[in-house]
Coordinates of C-alpha atoms in Angstrom, one line a residue:
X1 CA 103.6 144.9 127.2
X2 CA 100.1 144.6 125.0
X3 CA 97.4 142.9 125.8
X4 CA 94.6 141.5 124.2
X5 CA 92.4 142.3 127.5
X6 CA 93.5 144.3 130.4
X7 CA 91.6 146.0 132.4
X8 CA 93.8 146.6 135.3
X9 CA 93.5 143.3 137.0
X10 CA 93.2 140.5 134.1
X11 CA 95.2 140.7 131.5
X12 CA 95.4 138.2 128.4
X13 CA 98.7 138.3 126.1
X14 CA 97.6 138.6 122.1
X15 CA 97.2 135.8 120.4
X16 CA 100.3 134.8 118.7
X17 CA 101.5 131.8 116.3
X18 CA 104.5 130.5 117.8
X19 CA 104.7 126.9 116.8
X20 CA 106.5 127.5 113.6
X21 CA 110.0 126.1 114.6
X22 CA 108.2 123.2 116.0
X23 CA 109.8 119.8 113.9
X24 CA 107.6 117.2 113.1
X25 CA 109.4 114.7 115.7
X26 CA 108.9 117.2 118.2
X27 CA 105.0 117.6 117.1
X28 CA 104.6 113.7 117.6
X29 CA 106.5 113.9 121.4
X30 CA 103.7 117.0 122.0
X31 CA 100.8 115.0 121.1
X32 CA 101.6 111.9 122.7
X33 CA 101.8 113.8 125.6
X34 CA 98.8 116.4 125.4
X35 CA 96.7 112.6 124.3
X36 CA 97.9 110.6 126.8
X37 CA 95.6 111.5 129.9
X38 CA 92.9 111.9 127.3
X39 CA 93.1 108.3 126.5
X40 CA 94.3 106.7 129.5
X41 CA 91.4 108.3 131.7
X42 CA 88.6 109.3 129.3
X43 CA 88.2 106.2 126.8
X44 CA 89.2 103.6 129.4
X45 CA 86.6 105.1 131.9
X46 CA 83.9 102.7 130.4
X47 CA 84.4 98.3 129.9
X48 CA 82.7 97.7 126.0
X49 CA 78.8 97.7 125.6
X50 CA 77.4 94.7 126.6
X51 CA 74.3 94.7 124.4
X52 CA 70.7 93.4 125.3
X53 CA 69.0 95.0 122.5
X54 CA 69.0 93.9 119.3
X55 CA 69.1 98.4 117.8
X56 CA 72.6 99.2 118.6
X57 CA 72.8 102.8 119.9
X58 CA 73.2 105.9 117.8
X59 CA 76.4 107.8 118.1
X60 CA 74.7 110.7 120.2
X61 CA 73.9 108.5 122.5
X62 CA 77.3 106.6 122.7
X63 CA 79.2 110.5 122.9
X64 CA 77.7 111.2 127.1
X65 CA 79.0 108.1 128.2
X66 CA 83.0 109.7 127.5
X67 CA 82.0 112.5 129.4
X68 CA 84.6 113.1 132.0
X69 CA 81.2 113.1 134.5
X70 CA 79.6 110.2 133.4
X71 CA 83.4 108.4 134.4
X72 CA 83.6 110.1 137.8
X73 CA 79.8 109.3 138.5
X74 CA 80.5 105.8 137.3
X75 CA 83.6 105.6 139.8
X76 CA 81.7 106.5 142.6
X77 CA 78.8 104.7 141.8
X78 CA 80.6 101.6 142.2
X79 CA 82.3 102.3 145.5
X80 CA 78.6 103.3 146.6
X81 CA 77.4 99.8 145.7
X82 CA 80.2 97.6 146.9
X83 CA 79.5 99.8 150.8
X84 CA 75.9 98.7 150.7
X85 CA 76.5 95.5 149.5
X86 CA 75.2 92.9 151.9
X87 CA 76.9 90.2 150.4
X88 CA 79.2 90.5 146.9
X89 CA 79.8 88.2 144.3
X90 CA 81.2 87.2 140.8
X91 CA 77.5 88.2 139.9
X92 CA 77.3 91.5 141.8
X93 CA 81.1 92.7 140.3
X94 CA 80.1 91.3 137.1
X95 CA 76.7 93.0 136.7
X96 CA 78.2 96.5 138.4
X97 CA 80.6 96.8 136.3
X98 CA 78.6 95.8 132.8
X99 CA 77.5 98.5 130.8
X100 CA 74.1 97.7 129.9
X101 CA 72.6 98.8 126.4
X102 CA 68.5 97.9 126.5
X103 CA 65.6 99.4 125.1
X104 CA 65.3 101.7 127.6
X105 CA 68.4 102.6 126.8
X106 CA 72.0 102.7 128.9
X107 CA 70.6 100.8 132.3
X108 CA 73.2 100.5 135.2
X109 CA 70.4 100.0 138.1
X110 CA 70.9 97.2 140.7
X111 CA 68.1 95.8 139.2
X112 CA 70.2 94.6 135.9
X113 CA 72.4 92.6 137.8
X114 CA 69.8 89.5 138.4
X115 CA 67.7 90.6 135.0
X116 CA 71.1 90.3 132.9
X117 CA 71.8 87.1 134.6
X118 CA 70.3 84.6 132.3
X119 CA 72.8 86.1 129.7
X120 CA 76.0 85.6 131.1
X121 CA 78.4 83.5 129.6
X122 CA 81.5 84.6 131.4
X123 CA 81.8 85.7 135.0
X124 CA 85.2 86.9 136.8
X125 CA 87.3 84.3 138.4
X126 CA 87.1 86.1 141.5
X127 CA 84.8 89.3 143.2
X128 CA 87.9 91.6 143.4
X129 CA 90.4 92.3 141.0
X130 CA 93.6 90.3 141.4
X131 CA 97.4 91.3 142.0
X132 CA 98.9 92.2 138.6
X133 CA 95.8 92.1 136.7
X134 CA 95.3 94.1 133.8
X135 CA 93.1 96.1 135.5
X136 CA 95.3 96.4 139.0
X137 CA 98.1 97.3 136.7
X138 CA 95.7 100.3 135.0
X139 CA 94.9 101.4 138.4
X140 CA 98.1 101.8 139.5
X141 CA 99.8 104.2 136.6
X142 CA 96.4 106.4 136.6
X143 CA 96.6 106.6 140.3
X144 CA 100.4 107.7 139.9
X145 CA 99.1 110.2 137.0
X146 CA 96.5 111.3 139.5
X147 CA 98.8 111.8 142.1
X148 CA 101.2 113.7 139.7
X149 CA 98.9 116.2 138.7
X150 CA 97.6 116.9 142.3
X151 CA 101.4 117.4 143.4
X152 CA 102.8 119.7 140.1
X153 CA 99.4 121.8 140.6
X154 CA 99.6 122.6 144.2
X155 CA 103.7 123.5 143.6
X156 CA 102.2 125.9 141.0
X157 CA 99.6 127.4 143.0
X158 CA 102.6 127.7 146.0
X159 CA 104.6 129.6 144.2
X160 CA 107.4 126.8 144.4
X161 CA 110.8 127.6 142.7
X162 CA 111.4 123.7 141.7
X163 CA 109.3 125.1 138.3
X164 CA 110.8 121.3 137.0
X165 CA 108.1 119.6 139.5
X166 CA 105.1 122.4 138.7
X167 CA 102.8 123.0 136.4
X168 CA 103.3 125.5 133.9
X169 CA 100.6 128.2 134.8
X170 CA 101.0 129.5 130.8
X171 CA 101.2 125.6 129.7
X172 CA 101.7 124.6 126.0
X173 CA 100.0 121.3 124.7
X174 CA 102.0 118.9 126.1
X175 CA 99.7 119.8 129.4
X176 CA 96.4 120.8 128.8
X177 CA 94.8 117.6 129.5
X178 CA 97.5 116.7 132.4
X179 CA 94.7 117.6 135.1
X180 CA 92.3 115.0 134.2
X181 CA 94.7 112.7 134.9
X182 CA 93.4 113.4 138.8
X183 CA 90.2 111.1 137.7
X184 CA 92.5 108.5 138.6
X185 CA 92.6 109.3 142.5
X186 CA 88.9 108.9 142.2
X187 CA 88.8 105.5 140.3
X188 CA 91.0 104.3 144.0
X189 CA 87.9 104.4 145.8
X190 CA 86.4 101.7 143.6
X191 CA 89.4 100.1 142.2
X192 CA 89.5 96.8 144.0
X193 CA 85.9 95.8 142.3
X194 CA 86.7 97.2 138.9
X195 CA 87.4 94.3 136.3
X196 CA 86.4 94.1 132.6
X197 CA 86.6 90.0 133.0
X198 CA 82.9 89.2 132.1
X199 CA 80.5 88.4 128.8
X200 CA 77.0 89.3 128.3
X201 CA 75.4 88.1 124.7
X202 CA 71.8 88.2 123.7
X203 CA 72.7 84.9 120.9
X204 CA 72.9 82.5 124.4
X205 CA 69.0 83.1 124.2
X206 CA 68.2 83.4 120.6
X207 CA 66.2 87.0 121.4
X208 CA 66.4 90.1 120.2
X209 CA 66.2 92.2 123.9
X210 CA 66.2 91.2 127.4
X211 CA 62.6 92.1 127.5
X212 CA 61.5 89.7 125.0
X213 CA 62.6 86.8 128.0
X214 CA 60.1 85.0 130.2
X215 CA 60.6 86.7 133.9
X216 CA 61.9 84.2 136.6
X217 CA 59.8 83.6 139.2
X218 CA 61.1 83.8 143.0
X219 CA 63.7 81.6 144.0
X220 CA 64.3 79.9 140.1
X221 CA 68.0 79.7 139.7
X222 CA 70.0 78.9 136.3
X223 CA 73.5 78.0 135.7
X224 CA 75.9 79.9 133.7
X225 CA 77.4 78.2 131.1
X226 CA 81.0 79.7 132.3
X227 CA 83.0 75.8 132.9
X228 CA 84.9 77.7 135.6
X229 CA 82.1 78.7 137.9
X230 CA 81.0 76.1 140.9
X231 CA 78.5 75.4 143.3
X232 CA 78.3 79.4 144.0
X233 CA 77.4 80.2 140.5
X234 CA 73.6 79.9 140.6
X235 CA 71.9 83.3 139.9
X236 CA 70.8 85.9 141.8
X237 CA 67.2 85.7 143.4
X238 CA 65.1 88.0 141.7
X239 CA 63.1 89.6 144.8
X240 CA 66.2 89.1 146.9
X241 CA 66.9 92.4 148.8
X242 CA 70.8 92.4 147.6
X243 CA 71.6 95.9 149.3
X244 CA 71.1 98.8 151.9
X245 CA 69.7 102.1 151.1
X246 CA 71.5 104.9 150.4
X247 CA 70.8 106.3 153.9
X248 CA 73.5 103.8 155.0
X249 CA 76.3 105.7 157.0
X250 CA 78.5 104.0 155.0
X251 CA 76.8 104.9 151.6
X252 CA 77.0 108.5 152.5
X253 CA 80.4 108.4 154.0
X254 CA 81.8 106.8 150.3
X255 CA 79.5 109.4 148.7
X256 CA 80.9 112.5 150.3
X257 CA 84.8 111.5 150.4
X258 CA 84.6 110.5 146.8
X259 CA 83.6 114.4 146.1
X260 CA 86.6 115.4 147.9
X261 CA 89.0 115.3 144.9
X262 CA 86.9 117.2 142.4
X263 CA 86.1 120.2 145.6
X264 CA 90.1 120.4 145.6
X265 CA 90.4 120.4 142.0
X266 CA 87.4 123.2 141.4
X267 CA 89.1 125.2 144.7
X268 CA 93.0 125.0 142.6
X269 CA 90.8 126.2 139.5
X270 CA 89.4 129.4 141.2
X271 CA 92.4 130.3 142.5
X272 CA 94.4 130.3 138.8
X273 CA 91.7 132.5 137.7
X274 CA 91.7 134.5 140.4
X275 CA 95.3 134.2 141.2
X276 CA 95.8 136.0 144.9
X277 CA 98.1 138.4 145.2
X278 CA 99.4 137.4 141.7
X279 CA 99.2 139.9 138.6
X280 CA 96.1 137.6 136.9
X281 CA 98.0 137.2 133.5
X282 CA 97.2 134.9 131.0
X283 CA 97.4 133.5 127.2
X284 CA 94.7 132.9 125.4
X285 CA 95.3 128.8 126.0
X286 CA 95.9 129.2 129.5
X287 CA 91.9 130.9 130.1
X288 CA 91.1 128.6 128.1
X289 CA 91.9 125.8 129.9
X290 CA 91.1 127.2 133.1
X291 CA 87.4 127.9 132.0
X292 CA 87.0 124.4 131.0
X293 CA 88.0 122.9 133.9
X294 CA 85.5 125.6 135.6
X295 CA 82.9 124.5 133.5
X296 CA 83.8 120.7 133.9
X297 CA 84.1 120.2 137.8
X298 CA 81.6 123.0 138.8
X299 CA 79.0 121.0 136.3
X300 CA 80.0 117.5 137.7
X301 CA 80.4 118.7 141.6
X302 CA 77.0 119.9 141.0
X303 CA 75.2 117.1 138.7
X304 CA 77.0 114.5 141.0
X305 CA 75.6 116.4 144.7
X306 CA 71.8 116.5 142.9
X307 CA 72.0 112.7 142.2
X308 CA 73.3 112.0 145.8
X309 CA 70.9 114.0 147.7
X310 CA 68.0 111.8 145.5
X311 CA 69.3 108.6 146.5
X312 CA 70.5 107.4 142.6
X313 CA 72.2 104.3 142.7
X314 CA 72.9 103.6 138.8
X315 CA 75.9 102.6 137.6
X316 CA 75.5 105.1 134.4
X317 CA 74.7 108.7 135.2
X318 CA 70.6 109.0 135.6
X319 CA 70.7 112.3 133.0
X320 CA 72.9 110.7 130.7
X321 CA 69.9 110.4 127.7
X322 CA 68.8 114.0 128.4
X323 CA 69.3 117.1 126.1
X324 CA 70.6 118.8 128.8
X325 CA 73.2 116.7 129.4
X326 CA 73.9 115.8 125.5
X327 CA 74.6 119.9 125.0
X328 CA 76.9 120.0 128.3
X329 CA 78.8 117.1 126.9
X330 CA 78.7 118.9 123.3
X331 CA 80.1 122.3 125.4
X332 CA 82.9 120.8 126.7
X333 CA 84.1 118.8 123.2
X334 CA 84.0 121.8 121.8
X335 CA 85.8 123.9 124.6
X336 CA 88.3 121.0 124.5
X337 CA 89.0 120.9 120.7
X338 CA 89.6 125.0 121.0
X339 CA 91.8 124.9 123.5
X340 CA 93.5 122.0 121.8
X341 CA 93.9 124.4 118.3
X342 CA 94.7 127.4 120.4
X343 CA 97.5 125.4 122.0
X344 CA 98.9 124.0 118.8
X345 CA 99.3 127.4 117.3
X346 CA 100.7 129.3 120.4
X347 CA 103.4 126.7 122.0
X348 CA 106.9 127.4 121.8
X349 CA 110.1 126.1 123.0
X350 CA 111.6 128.0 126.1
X351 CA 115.4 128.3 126.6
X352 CA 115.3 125.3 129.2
X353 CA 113.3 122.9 126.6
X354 CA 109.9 123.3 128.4
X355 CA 107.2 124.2 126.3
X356 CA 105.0 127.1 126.9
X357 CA 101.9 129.2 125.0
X358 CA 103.6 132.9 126.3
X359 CA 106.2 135.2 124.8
X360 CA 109.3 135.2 126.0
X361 CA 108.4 138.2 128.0
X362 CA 106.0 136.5 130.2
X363 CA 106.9 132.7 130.0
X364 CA 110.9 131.8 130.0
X365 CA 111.8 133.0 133.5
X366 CA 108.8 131.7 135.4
X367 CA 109.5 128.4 133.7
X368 CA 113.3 127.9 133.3
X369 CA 113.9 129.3 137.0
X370 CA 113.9 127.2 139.6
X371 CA 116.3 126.9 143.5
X372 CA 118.9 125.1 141.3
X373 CA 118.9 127.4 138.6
X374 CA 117.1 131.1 139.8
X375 CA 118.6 133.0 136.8
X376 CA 117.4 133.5 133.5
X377 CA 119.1 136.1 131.1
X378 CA 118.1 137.1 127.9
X379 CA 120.6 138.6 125.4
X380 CA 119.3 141.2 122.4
X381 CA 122.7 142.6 120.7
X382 CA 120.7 144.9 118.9
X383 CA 118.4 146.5 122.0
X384 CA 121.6 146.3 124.9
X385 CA 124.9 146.6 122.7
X386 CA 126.8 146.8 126.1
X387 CA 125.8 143.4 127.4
X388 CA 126.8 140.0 125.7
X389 CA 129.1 136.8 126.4
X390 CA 132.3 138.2 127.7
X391 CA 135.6 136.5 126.5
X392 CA 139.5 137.1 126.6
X393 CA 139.9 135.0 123.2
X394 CA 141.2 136.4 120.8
X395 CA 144.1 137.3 122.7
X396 CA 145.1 140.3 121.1
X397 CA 143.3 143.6 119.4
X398 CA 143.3 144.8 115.7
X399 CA 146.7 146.2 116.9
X400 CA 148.0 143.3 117.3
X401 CA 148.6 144.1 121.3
X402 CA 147.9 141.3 123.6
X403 CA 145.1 142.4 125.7
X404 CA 145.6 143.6 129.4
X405 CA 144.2 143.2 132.7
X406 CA 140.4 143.1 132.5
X407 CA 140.0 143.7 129.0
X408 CA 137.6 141.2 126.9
X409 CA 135.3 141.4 124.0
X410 CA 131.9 141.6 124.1
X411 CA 130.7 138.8 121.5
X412 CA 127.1 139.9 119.5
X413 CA 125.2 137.0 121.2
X414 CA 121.0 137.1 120.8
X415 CA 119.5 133.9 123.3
X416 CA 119.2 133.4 126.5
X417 CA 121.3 132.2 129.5
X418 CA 120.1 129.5 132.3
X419 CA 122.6 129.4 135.4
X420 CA 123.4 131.0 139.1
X421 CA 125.1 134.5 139.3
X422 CA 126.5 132.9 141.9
X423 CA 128.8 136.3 142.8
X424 CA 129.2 139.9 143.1
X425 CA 132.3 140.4 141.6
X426 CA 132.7 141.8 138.4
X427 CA 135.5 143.1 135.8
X428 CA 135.4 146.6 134.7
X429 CA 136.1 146.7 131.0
X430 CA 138.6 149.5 130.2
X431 CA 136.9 150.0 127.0
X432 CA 133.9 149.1 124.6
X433 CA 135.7 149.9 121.1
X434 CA 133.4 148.0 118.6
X435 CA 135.7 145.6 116.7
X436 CA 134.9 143.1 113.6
X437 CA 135.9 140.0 114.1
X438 CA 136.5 139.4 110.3
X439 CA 139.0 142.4 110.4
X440 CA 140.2 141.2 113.1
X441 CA 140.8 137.5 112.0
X442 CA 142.9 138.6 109.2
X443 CA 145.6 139.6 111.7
X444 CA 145.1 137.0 114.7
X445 CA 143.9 133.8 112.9
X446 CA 140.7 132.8 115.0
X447 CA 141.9 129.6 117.4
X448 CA 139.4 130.1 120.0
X449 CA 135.4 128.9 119.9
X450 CA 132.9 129.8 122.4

């Protein structure tokens, strides 16, 4: 076998186009499936902008907040807040969860929940989300997801024969986003506060930013102008102290559980580069994809850990208007838009209707093969003329002699073969005369079909 890299230890196949045979039907089942996760867990990680500043934002400021670490961060953030909360609210969930746009830019501070007060005009019915909610209902298939891609990764780092439930270590594009679906087990941790069910507008006040408002003094309270809200809807005191530090047990507990899933993630990562005791083979896509989810968790785990030890309590990610931050985010689109060509070009069909980036001599028998189905065979009439389908139809030879005991042809077949040599017997073939069937047609009429 060739390789593109080897040097003994890793090894990367050639890059090859593959996805020729691919039908347009089949190209719209492979990208519904390599966009799902994308969608369901990167653009619903954010509610829409509530704006307090008359200057929308430009789009580079717009692209960090769909960075998968800005949605993780947020996640946590929230289950952080909720812990210290010494008493919580419509105003607290509503104000949490609101993604502020002001002129200092994206603002998700505690802070924001009694200064964007004044511009309510809708608050959540309740301070949780309720049973069968849009938003329960959303946290329930990404958790599933989540749970999924935890499961099918761990049976492919285990070596597990049911290859049906695994992850496809040299994966086509149907999975190359499939991991983030884990960003779902960490949206559980704040999932009973997270609600999109509120309204902030800057026309209730006839201004053109929050800071152009007059600053309520201590204890001034205002009504929202939500008809559903009662005699608890009055406005958060300004100077009231609404939560504990972050040096709260329970604020450092949260913190350090919520990491858990990305440290198990970045750990499965290392180990399918480094592959223990395997023979560290790749394609192109599958390096690919491995290095940005290297690049991805070992950025967040880090950037998140930072922020933690400091104390941050923002809702929105303290670097998110930073360069740094803007060129890690601009790293990872890219990385992500190559390994989404590379995959396009190099999946393929395997025998078993999986899809994979690997020739057949590196990808159909890890995938196909499974405790139900352990064998996978591959036919080539023109390299092994001794091995094909056997069959005892036609019934008789060019001589027109029925054929004996243990005689069959060996049919020209080129695919492959998915099943269980389930024995050890075999028939010994009295001879391997090479026969054509169109010669031999004109004596026994063909009635037979394999």
């Amino acid at each position: 076998m060739d390789y593109l890299v080897g040097d003994g230890q890793y090894r990367i196949y050639p890059f090859t186009v593959q996805s020729g045979s691919i039908s347009f039907t089949e190209w719209c089942s492979l990208l519904t499936l390599c966009l799902a996760p994308l969608i369901a867990h990167i653009a619903a990680g954010f509610p829409s902008p509530s704006y307090l500043h008359a200057r929308p934002p430009k789009w580079h400021e717009r692209i960090a907040l769909y960075n998968p670490t800005s949605i993780l961060w947020r996640y946590i953030a929230i289950a952080d807040r909720r812990v210290r909360a010494k008493a919580w609210d419509k105003w607290d969930v509503a104000g949490t969860n609101a993604l502020f746009w002001t002129s200092r830019g994206w603002d998700g501070s505690e802070e924001m929940i009694t200064l964007s007060a004044p511009y309510c005009t809708h608050l959540p019915e309740h301070a949780r989300i309720t049973l069968f909610s849009g938003e329960f209902v959303k946290t329930v298939i990404v958790t599933l997801q989540g749970t999924q891609a935890i499961v099918a990764l761990g049976l492919a780092l285990s070596g597990s024969r049911d290859s049906s439930d695994g992850f496809i270590t040299f994966m086509g594009v149907d999975l190359i986003f499939f991991p983030l679906a884990f960003i779902g087990l960490v949206r559980l941790f704040c999932a009973f506060w997270l609600t999109d069910d509120f309204t902030y507008s800057l026309s209730r006040r006839g201004q053109d930013s929050i800071e152009d408002a007059p600053q309520p003094k201590d204890g001034d309270t205002r009504i929202s102008m939500d008809s559903l809200l009662d005699g608890g809807s009055h406005e958060p005191n300004m100077r009231e102290a609404r939560f504990l530090p972050t040096s709260y047990w329970g604020s450092r507990v949260v913190r350090a559980i919520s990491l858990l899933p990305i440290i198990g993630l970045l750990v499965m990562c290392v180990l399918f580069l480094v592959q223990p005791g395997g023979g560290k083979q790749f394609t192109l896509t599958a390096f690919l994809v491995a290095l940005f989810y290297l690049i991805f968790l070992a950025a967040t785990f880090v950037i998140c850990s930072y922020y933690f030890i400091r104390g941050e309590t923002s809702t929105t990610i303290p670097c998110l208007a930073s360069k740094a931050y803007k060129i890690y985010t601009g790293v990872l689109i890219g990385m992500a838009v190559a390994v989404f060509v590379s995959a396009c070009v190099q999946t393929r069909r395997t025998a078993c209707g999986r899809w994979t980036s690997a020739p057949y001599e590196a990808g159909d028998f890890g995938i196909c093969s499974d405790s139900k189905r352990p064998d996978v065979i591959r036919f080539d009439f023109n390299k092994y003329p001794d091995f094909g389908l056997a069959t005892t139809q036609p019934a008789r030879d060019l001589e027109n002699k029925t054929l004996g005991e243990g005689e069959f042809w060996v049919r020209n077949f080129t695919g492959t073969c998915l099943g269980t040599l389930g024995s050890t017997v075999v028939k010994h073939a009295s001879t391997l005369e090479l026969v054509d069937l169109e010669e031999l047609e004109k004596i026994v009429p063909p009635n037979y079909s394999l």
